[in-house]
Amino acid sequence: MNKPDLLPATRSFLAKPAKMLIGGQWRAAAAGETLPSIDPATGEVIADFPAGSATDADEAVRAARQAFPAWKRITPYDRGRLLQKVAALIEKHGDELAELITLENGKPLWEAKKEVGTAVSWTEYYAGWTTKLTGETIPLSLPGQFLNYTTREPLGVVAGITPPNYPLTMPLYKAMPALATGNAVIIKPSEDTSLVALRLGELIAEAGLPDGVFNVLTGLGEAVGAALANHNDVDKITFTGSTEVGRALVRASAGNLKKVSLELGGKSPNIVFADADLEAALKGVFMGIFFCQGEICSAGSRLFVERGIYDDFVAGLADMARSVKLGHGLDPSTKMGPLVSQAQQQRVLGYVGIGTDEKANLLAGGKAPGGSLAKGFFVEPTVFSGVTNQMRIAQEEIFGPVVCAIPFDDLSDAVAKGNDSPFGLAAGIWTRDIRKAHQAAAALEAGTVWVNCYNAFDNASPWGGFKQSGWGREKGPYGLDLFTQVKSVIINFS
Ligand code: NAD
């Protein structure tokens, strides 16, 4: 397998012992334990990082609580300037960050570079909001003279728990709106991609954020993640991950009734009508499921194709899937990398077995490749046809490069099948008929509906799920609501 040399900056970061950032200090876990970070393309250990415990979580919460009052009071302009510095440092170290993302997550370097670009623009976007957080004046009907105004106040200590599919942007999706609105933040990154979060912590410290305002706590979800979720001095949990863990966090939050927002799983329908621009639809469907190895919450993993074009369209998709070059993400010829972990690879292969047992037709992929890729956690891009919406492979989130193709007869059939899911994160529609597009967009139960595009994301556009895909909306001004509480002040001046 082709794997070029690492940049000197990446090598020197990996050569140092990885430490957690707590209260402005770089620390090993209190118990001295570590976990390995593994290159999923080779199965080799990249470096070890601290395996924190409830004791470390306590320390991080104490540090964040101490830092909060001053951070809340710093002027919006100064807060914005500091966050702009974070954006500039991410941009400056973009090549190195992209390399680390590829090493830990497996995605090809070109995808990792896109992620860095999003990280920069996202950070700039919320840095710009610090000076624009206003309240309202509200006319009251009480007898006498009153002034009622509202202010938006930070919540306090915010803990962000994140998954491994976007190792850099996920921690920033949580941290930036929370910091911009004056909260102190603790990030608990995925145990599969903790090094990227620790490097981000270095850059945030370099930008000059006061000690304790931003902390990175690494370790297992059941250990540090659960400790934060149960902690009585954490005011808010902001989580992206599986629906199952989301449920556990809701239960854990009951102790101090901390606020919770959740970005969870999906099983998104991508619906292709016979009147669509089929060339564009095929490319969109392909990217919709295979981008980021299919490890993306919005993956268009249920493909609904109008019956008259079903066979040809699905055969075209299977041809494209077979032509994908798998490899190490740092090899420039690689089109798709490995899954993030061996556990995830085994889970995906398990679902391929379930699909075959359910008598779905395996048209492409379905295996872990051998040869020079055998030690990595690869799964070939996989296309199932002859799927019914009741099969487990059509109902459960696989979180990998597996698409289930299902025929439909007309718009109402497509919408009924599309909505027949416990999830409601996103949906895609491909048609040239504007009436059909609007009717389907109105009827689909999803937080985001894309028409003649898929996975089109923008920092300003709200993101979140219907049904069991989540609570709350991130991005844009909606994202500010997740980290602020409204205070109403009523003054009697009669
Ligand atoms: P996961 O739920 O297993 O883990 C996510 C995070 O939760 C990790 O940091 C993990 O350590 C932590 N965690 C695990 N158990 C915990 C516990 N008991 N208490 C506290 N924290 C705990 O998810 P994953 O496999 O890492 O990520 C894939 C999932 O994330 C998929 O379901 C995917 O759809 C979802 N996701 C959703 C979005 C979205 O925007 N809706 C985006 C990306 C990923």
Coordinates of C-alpha atoms in Angstrom, one line a residue, residues 22-479:
I22 CA -7.7 20.6 31.7
G23 CA -7.8 24.1 33.1
G24 CA -5.0 25.2 30.8
Q25 CA -2.7 22.4 31.8
W26 CA -1.6 19.3 29.8
R27 CA -2.2 16.3 31.9
A28 CA -2.0 12.5 31.8
A29 CA -5.1 10.7 33.1
A30 CA -5.2 10.7 36.9
A31 CA -5.0 6.9 37.0
G32 CA -2.1 7.0 34.4
E33 CA -4.1 4.9 32.0
T34 CA -3.9 5.2 28.2
L35 CA -5.7 4.0 25.1
P36 CA -4.2 3.4 21.6
S37 CA -5.2 5.5 18.6
I38 CA -5.1 3.2 15.6
D39 CA -4.6 3.9 11.9
P40 CA -7.7 2.1 10.5
A41 CA -6.0 1.6 7.1
T42 CA -3.3 -0.5 8.6
G43 CA -4.4 -1.6 12.0
E44 CA -1.2 0.0 13.4
V45 CA -1.0 2.0 16.6
I46 CA -0.3 5.7 15.8
A47 CA 0.1 6.9 19.4
D48 CA -1.4 6.4 22.9
F49 CA -3.6 9.0 24.5
P50 CA -4.9 9.4 28.1
A51 CA -7.8 7.2 29.2
G52 CA -9.6 9.6 31.5
S53 CA -11.9 8.6 34.4
A54 CA -14.6 10.2 36.5
T55 CA -11.8 11.8 38.6
D56 CA -10.5 13.6 35.5
A57 CA -14.1 14.6 34.5
D58 CA -14.4 16.2 38.0
E59 CA -11.3 18.2 37.4
A60 CA -12.4 19.4 34.0
V61 CA -15.8 20.4 35.3
R62 CA -14.2 22.3 38.2
A63 CA -11.8 24.1 35.8
A64 CA -14.6 25.0 33.4
R65 CA -16.8 26.2 36.3
Q66 CA -14.0 28.4 37.6
A67 CA -13.4 29.9 34.1
F68 CA -17.0 30.6 33.3
P69 CA -17.8 33.9 35.1
A70 CA -14.9 35.8 33.5
W71 CA -15.5 34.4 30.1
K72 CA -19.1 35.3 30.3
R73 CA -18.1 38.9 31.1
I74 CA -15.4 39.4 28.5
T75 CA -16.7 41.9 25.8
P76 CA -18.3 40.3 22.8
Y77 CA -15.7 41.9 20.6
D78 CA -12.8 40.4 22.5
R79 CA -14.5 37.0 22.6
G80 CA -15.0 37.2 18.8
R81 CA -11.4 38.2 18.2
L82 CA -10.1 35.2 20.2
L83 CA -12.4 32.8 18.2
Q84 CA -11.2 34.5 15.0
K85 CA -7.6 33.6 16.1
V86 CA -8.7 30.0 16.5
A87 CA -10.0 30.0 12.9
A88 CA -6.7 31.5 11.6
L89 CA -4.6 28.9 13.5
I90 CA -6.7 26.0 12.1
E91 CA -6.2 27.4 8.6
K92 CA -2.5 27.9 9.2
H93 CA -2.1 24.3 10.4
G94 CA -4.6 22.9 7.9
D95 CA -2.3 20.5 6.1
E96 CA -1.2 18.9 9.3
L97 CA -4.7 18.7 10.7
A98 CA -5.9 17.1 7.5
E99 CA -3.1 14.5 7.7
L100 CA -4.0 13.7 11.3
I101 CA -7.7 13.4 10.3
T102 CA -6.8 10.9 7.6
L103 CA -4.5 8.9 9.9
E104 CA -7.1 8.5 12.7
N105 CA -10.3 8.4 10.7
G106 CA -9.2 6.8 7.5
K107 CA -11.0 9.2 5.1
P108 CA -9.0 10.2 2.0
L109 CA -6.8 13.3 2.3
W110 CA -9.0 15.3 -0.1
E111 CA -12.0 14.7 2.1
A112 CA -10.0 15.6 5.2
K113 CA -8.9 18.9 3.5
K114 CA -12.6 19.7 2.9
E115 CA -13.2 19.1 6.6
V116 CA -10.5 21.5 7.5
G117 CA -12.1 24.1 5.2
T118 CA -15.4 23.6 6.9
A119 CA -13.8 23.9 10.4
V120 CA -12.3 27.3 9.4
S121 CA -15.5 28.7 8.0
W122 CA -17.6 27.3 10.9
T123 CA -15.3 28.9 13.5
E124 CA -15.3 32.2 11.6
Y125 CA -19.1 32.1 11.3
Y126 CA -19.7 31.8 15.1
A127 CA -16.9 34.2 15.9
G128 CA -19.0 36.7 14.0
W129 CA -22.1 36.0 16.1
T130 CA -20.5 37.2 19.4
T131 CA -21.3 40.9 18.7
K132 CA -24.8 40.2 17.3
L133 CA -26.6 38.4 20.2
T134 CA -29.5 40.7 21.0
G135 CA -32.7 40.5 23.0
E136 CA -36.1 42.0 22.5
T137 CA -38.2 44.7 24.0
I138 CA -41.7 43.5 24.6
P139 CA -44.8 45.7 24.9
L140 CA -46.7 44.8 28.1
S141 CA -50.4 45.3 28.8
L142 CA -50.0 45.7 32.6
P143 CA -51.6 48.9 34.2
G144 CA -48.9 51.6 34.6
Q145 CA -45.6 52.0 32.8
F146 CA -43.3 49.1 32.2
L147 CA -40.2 48.2 30.3
N148 CA -39.8 44.5 29.5
Y149 CA -36.5 43.5 27.8
T150 CA -34.9 40.1 27.3
T151 CA -31.3 39.1 27.3
R152 CA -29.6 35.9 26.2
E153 CA -27.4 34.4 28.8
P154 CA -24.9 31.5 28.5
L155 CA -25.8 28.2 30.3
G156 CA -22.5 27.7 32.1
V157 CA -20.5 24.5 31.7
V158 CA -21.2 22.7 28.4
A159 CA -19.9 19.2 27.7
G160 CA -19.8 18.2 24.0
I161 CA -19.5 14.4 23.3
T162 CA -18.6 13.7 19.7
P163 CA -18.4 10.8 17.2
P164 CA -15.3 9.9 15.0
N165 CA -16.7 10.6 11.5
Y166 CA -15.7 14.3 11.5
P167 CA -12.8 14.4 14.1
L168 CA -12.1 18.1 13.7
T169 CA -15.5 19.7 12.8
M170 CA -17.6 17.7 15.3
P171 CA -15.7 19.1 18.4
L172 CA -16.0 22.6 16.8
Y173 CA -19.7 22.1 16.0
K174 CA -20.2 21.8 19.7
A175 CA -17.5 24.2 21.0
M176 CA -17.8 27.3 18.7
P177 CA -21.5 28.2 19.3
A178 CA -21.1 27.4 23.0
L179 CA -17.9 29.6 23.3
A180 CA -19.4 32.4 21.2
T181 CA -22.3 32.7 23.5
G182 CA -20.1 32.8 26.6
N183 CA -20.1 29.2 27.9
A184 CA -17.1 27.2 29.2
V185 CA -16.6 24.0 27.3
I186 CA -15.4 20.4 27.8
I187 CA -15.0 18.3 24.7
K188 CA -15.1 14.5 25.0
P189 CA -14.1 13.3 21.5
S190 CA -14.5 9.8 20.2
E191 CA -12.0 7.3 21.5
D192 CA -11.3 6.5 17.8
T193 CA -10.2 10.1 16.9
S194 CA -8.9 11.7 20.1
L195 CA -5.6 12.9 18.7
V196 CA -7.2 15.4 16.3
A197 CA -9.2 16.9 19.2
L198 CA -6.0 17.2 21.3
R199 CA -4.2 19.0 18.5
L200 CA -7.2 21.3 18.2
G201 CA -6.9 21.9 22.0
E202 CA -3.3 23.0 21.4
L203 CA -4.3 25.5 18.8
I204 CA -7.2 26.9 20.9
A205 CA -4.7 27.3 23.8
E206 CA -2.3 29.0 21.4
A207 CA -5.0 31.4 20.3
G208 CA -5.1 32.7 23.9
L209 CA -8.4 31.6 25.3
P210 CA -8.3 31.9 29.1
D211 CA -7.4 28.7 31.0
G212 CA -10.3 26.4 31.6
V213 CA -12.6 28.0 29.0
F214 CA -11.9 25.1 26.6
N215 CA -10.9 21.6 27.9
V216 CA -10.4 18.3 26.1
L217 CA -11.0 15.2 28.1
T218 CA -10.2 11.9 26.4
G219 CA -11.2 8.4 27.2
L220 CA -14.0 5.8 26.8
G221 CA -17.6 6.9 26.5
E222 CA -18.7 4.7 29.3
A223 CA -16.1 6.3 31.6
V224 CA -15.6 10.0 30.9
G225 CA -18.6 10.5 28.7
A226 CA -20.9 8.9 31.2
A227 CA -19.2 10.9 34.1
L228 CA -19.9 14.2 32.3
A229 CA -23.5 13.1 31.5
N230 CA -24.2 12.3 35.2
H231 CA -22.3 15.3 36.6
N232 CA -24.4 17.7 38.7
D233 CA -22.3 20.7 37.8
V234 CA -22.5 20.3 34.0
D235 CA -25.3 22.5 32.7
K236 CA -25.7 21.1 29.2
I237 CA -24.8 18.1 27.2
T238 CA -24.5 18.5 23.5
F239 CA -24.1 15.2 21.8
T240 CA -23.6 13.8 18.3
G241 CA -23.6 10.0 18.0
S242 CA -25.9 7.0 18.0
T243 CA -29.5 7.0 19.0
E244 CA -28.8 4.3 21.6
V245 CA -26.2 6.5 23.5
G246 CA -28.5 9.5 23.0
R247 CA -31.1 7.7 25.0
A248 CA -28.6 6.9 27.8
L249 CA -27.6 10.6 28.0
V250 CA -31.2 11.6 28.4
R251 CA -31.6 9.2 31.3
A252 CA -28.3 10.4 32.8
S253 CA -29.3 14.1 32.6
A254 CA -32.3 13.6 34.9
G255 CA -30.2 14.1 38.1
N256 CA -29.7 17.9 37.7
L257 CA -32.1 18.2 34.7
K258 CA -29.2 19.5 32.6
K259 CA -30.2 20.7 29.1
V260 CA -29.6 18.1 26.4
S261 CA -29.4 18.5 22.6
L262 CA -28.9 15.5 20.4
E263 CA -27.8 14.9 16.8
L264 CA -28.4 11.2 16.3
G265 CA -28.6 8.5 13.7
G266 CA -30.4 8.2 10.4
K267 CA -31.6 6.0 7.6
S268 CA -32.3 8.6 5.1
P269 CA -34.3 8.0 1.9
N270 CA -32.9 9.2 -1.4
I271 CA -35.8 9.2 -3.9
V272 CA -35.2 9.1 -7.7
F273 CA -38.1 9.8 -10.0
A274 CA -38.0 8.6 -13.6
D275 CA -38.2 12.2 -14.8
A276 CA -35.0 13.2 -13.1
D277 CA -31.7 14.2 -14.7
L278 CA -30.5 10.6 -14.2
E279 CA -26.8 11.3 -14.8
A280 CA -26.9 13.9 -12.0
A281 CA -29.0 11.7 -9.8
L282 CA -26.6 8.8 -10.2
K283 CA -23.7 10.9 -9.1
G284 CA -25.7 12.4 -6.3
V285 CA -26.9 9.0 -5.0
F286 CA -23.3 7.6 -5.3
M287 CA -21.8 10.4 -3.2
G288 CA -24.8 10.4 -0.9
I289 CA -24.0 7.0 0.3
F290 CA -20.3 6.5 -0.3
F291 CA -18.9 9.8 0.8
C292 CA -16.9 9.4 4.1
Q293 CA -17.2 5.6 3.6
G294 CA -20.9 5.9 4.4
E295 CA -20.0 6.9 7.9
I296 CA -22.2 9.9 7.8
C297 CA -25.4 10.4 9.7
S298 CA -27.2 11.7 6.7
A299 CA -26.0 8.9 4.4
G300 CA -28.7 8.2 1.7
S301 CA -28.7 4.6 2.8
R302 CA -32.2 3.8 1.5
L303 CA -32.4 4.4 -2.2
F304 CA -35.9 4.5 -3.6
V305 CA -36.1 4.3 -7.4
E306 CA -39.2 4.6 -9.6
R307 CA -40.0 1.1 -10.8
G308 CA -39.7 1.8 -14.6
I309 CA -36.0 2.9 -14.3
Y310 CA -35.1 0.8 -11.2
D311 CA -33.1 -2.0 -12.8
D312 CA -31.0 0.2 -15.0
F313 CA -30.4 2.8 -12.3
V314 CA -29.3 0.3 -9.7
A315 CA -27.1 -1.6 -12.2
G316 CA -25.4 1.8 -13.0
L317 CA -24.8 2.4 -9.3
A318 CA -23.4 -1.1 -8.8
D319 CA -21.0 -0.5 -11.6
M320 CA -19.8 2.7 -10.0
A321 CA -19.4 1.0 -6.7
R322 CA -17.3 -1.7 -8.2
S323 CA -14.9 0.8 -9.7
V324 CA -14.1 2.6 -6.4
K325 CA -10.4 2.3 -5.5
L326 CA -9.9 1.6 -1.8
G327 CA -6.7 2.4 -0.1
H328 CA -4.8 4.4 2.5
G329 CA -6.3 7.9 2.7
L330 CA -2.8 9.4 2.3
D331 CA -2.3 7.7 -1.0
P332 CA -3.5 10.3 -3.6
S333 CA -5.0 7.6 -5.8
T334 CA -7.4 6.5 -3.0
K335 CA -11.1 7.2 -3.6
M336 CA -12.4 5.5 -0.4
G337 CA -10.7 4.7 2.9
P338 CA -11.4 2.2 5.6
L339 CA -14.1 2.3 8.3
V340 CA -12.9 4.0 11.4
S341 CA -12.5 0.9 13.6
Q342 CA -12.4 -2.9 13.5
A343 CA -15.7 -2.9 15.5
Q344 CA -17.4 -0.8 12.9
Q345 CA -16.0 -3.0 10.1
Q346 CA -17.4 -6.1 11.8
R347 CA -20.7 -4.4 12.4
V348 CA -21.1 -3.5 8.8
L349 CA -20.0 -6.9 7.6
G350 CA -22.6 -8.3 10.0
Y351 CA -25.3 -6.3 8.3
V352 CA -24.2 -7.6 4.9
G353 CA -24.7 -11.1 6.3
I354 CA -28.2 -10.1 7.7
G355 CA -29.1 -8.7 4.2
T356 CA -28.1 -11.9 2.5
D357 CA -30.1 -13.9 5.1
E358 CA -33.1 -11.7 4.4
K359 CA -32.7 -12.7 0.7
A360 CA -31.8 -9.2 -0.5
N361 CA -29.7 -9.4 -3.7
L362 CA -26.0 -8.5 -3.2
L363 CA -25.2 -6.6 -6.5
A364 CA -21.8 -5.2 -5.5
G365 CA -19.2 -5.4 -2.7
G366 CA -20.1 -6.9 0.6
K367 CA -16.6 -8.1 1.5
A368 CA -13.5 -6.9 3.3
P369 CA -10.8 -6.8 0.7
G370 CA -7.7 -9.0 1.1
G371 CA -4.1 -8.5 -0.1
S372 CA -2.4 -5.3 1.0
L373 CA -5.6 -4.0 2.5
A374 CA -6.3 -7.1 4.7
K375 CA -5.0 -5.6 7.9
G376 CA -7.1 -2.4 7.5
F377 CA -10.8 -2.1 8.4
F378 CA -12.0 -1.8 4.8
V379 CA -15.4 -2.8 3.5
E380 CA -16.1 -2.7 -0.3
P381 CA -18.8 -0.3 -1.4
T382 CA -21.9 -2.4 -1.2
V383 CA -25.2 -2.3 -3.2
F384 CA -28.2 -4.4 -2.3
S385 CA -31.2 -4.6 -4.6
G386 CA -34.5 -6.4 -4.1
V387 CA -34.8 -4.9 -0.7
T388 CA -38.1 -4.3 1.1
N389 CA -38.5 -1.5 3.5
Q390 CA -39.4 -4.0 6.3
M391 CA -36.0 -5.8 6.2
R392 CA -33.6 -5.0 9.0
I393 CA -31.0 -3.7 6.5
A394 CA -33.6 -1.1 5.5
Q395 CA -34.7 -0.2 9.0
E396 CA -31.5 -0.1 11.1
E397 CA -28.6 2.3 10.7
I398 CA -25.6 0.5 9.3
F399 CA -23.2 3.5 9.3
G400 CA -21.1 2.2 6.5
P401 CA -20.9 2.0 2.7
V402 CA -24.0 -0.1 2.2
V403 CA -27.0 1.1 0.2
C404 CA -30.4 -0.7 0.0
A405 CA -32.3 -0.1 -3.3
I406 CA -36.1 -0.3 -3.1
P407 CA -38.5 0.2 -6.0
F408 CA -41.6 2.5 -5.8
D409 CA -44.6 3.2 -7.9
D410 CA -45.6 6.8 -7.5
L411 CA -45.1 9.8 -5.2
S412 CA -47.4 8.7 -2.5
D413 CA -45.7 5.3 -2.4
A414 CA -42.3 6.9 -2.3
V415 CA -43.3 9.2 0.6
A416 CA -45.0 6.4 2.6
K417 CA -42.0 4.2 2.3
G418 CA -39.5 7.0 2.9
N419 CA -41.4 8.0 6.1
D420 CA -41.7 4.4 7.3
S421 CA -38.6 4.6 9.6
P422 CA -37.9 5.5 13.2
F423 CA -35.4 8.1 12.0
G424 CA -36.0 11.5 10.3
L425 CA -32.7 13.2 9.7
A426 CA -32.6 13.9 6.0
A427 CA -34.1 13.0 2.6
G428 CA -33.2 13.5 -1.0
I429 CA -35.5 14.0 -4.0
W430 CA -34.4 13.8 -7.7
T431 CA -37.0 15.1 -10.2
R432 CA -37.4 17.7 -12.9
D433 CA -41.1 18.2 -11.9
I434 CA -41.2 21.2 -9.5
R435 CA -44.7 20.3 -8.3
K436 CA -43.6 16.8 -7.4
A437 CA -40.5 18.2 -5.6
H438 CA -42.6 20.5 -3.5
Q439 CA -45.2 17.9 -2.7
A440 CA -42.5 15.4 -1.6
A441 CA -40.6 18.0 0.4
A442 CA -43.7 18.9 2.3
A443 CA -44.7 15.3 3.0
L444 CA -41.3 13.8 4.0
E445 CA -40.6 13.6 7.7
A446 CA -37.0 14.8 7.8
G447 CA -35.1 17.7 9.3
T448 CA -33.5 18.5 6.0
V449 CA -34.8 17.7 2.5
W450 CA -32.5 18.1 -0.5
V451 CA -33.9 18.5 -4.0
N452 CA -31.6 17.7 -6.9
C453 CA -28.7 17.7 -4.6
Y454 CA -27.5 15.6 -1.6
N455 CA -25.3 16.4 1.5
A456 CA -25.4 20.1 0.6
F457 CA -24.4 21.6 4.0
D458 CA -24.0 25.3 4.9
N459 CA -23.0 26.8 8.3
A460 CA -26.1 29.1 8.1
S461 CA -28.7 26.4 7.4
P462 CA -30.3 24.6 10.4
W463 CA -29.4 20.9 11.0
G464 CA -31.1 18.3 13.1
G465 CA -33.5 15.5 13.1
F466 CA -37.2 14.7 13.2
K467 CA -38.4 11.6 15.2
Q468 CA -35.5 9.5 16.8
S469 CA -32.8 11.4 14.9
G470 CA -32.5 14.0 17.5
W471 CA -33.5 17.0 19.7
G472 CA -32.7 20.6 18.6
R473 CA -31.2 22.3 15.6
E474 CA -27.5 23.1 15.2
K475 CA -26.0 25.6 12.8
G476 CA -27.1 29.1 11.8
P477 CA -28.9 31.3 14.4
Y478 CA -30.7 28.1 15.6
G479 CA -27.3 26.9 17.0

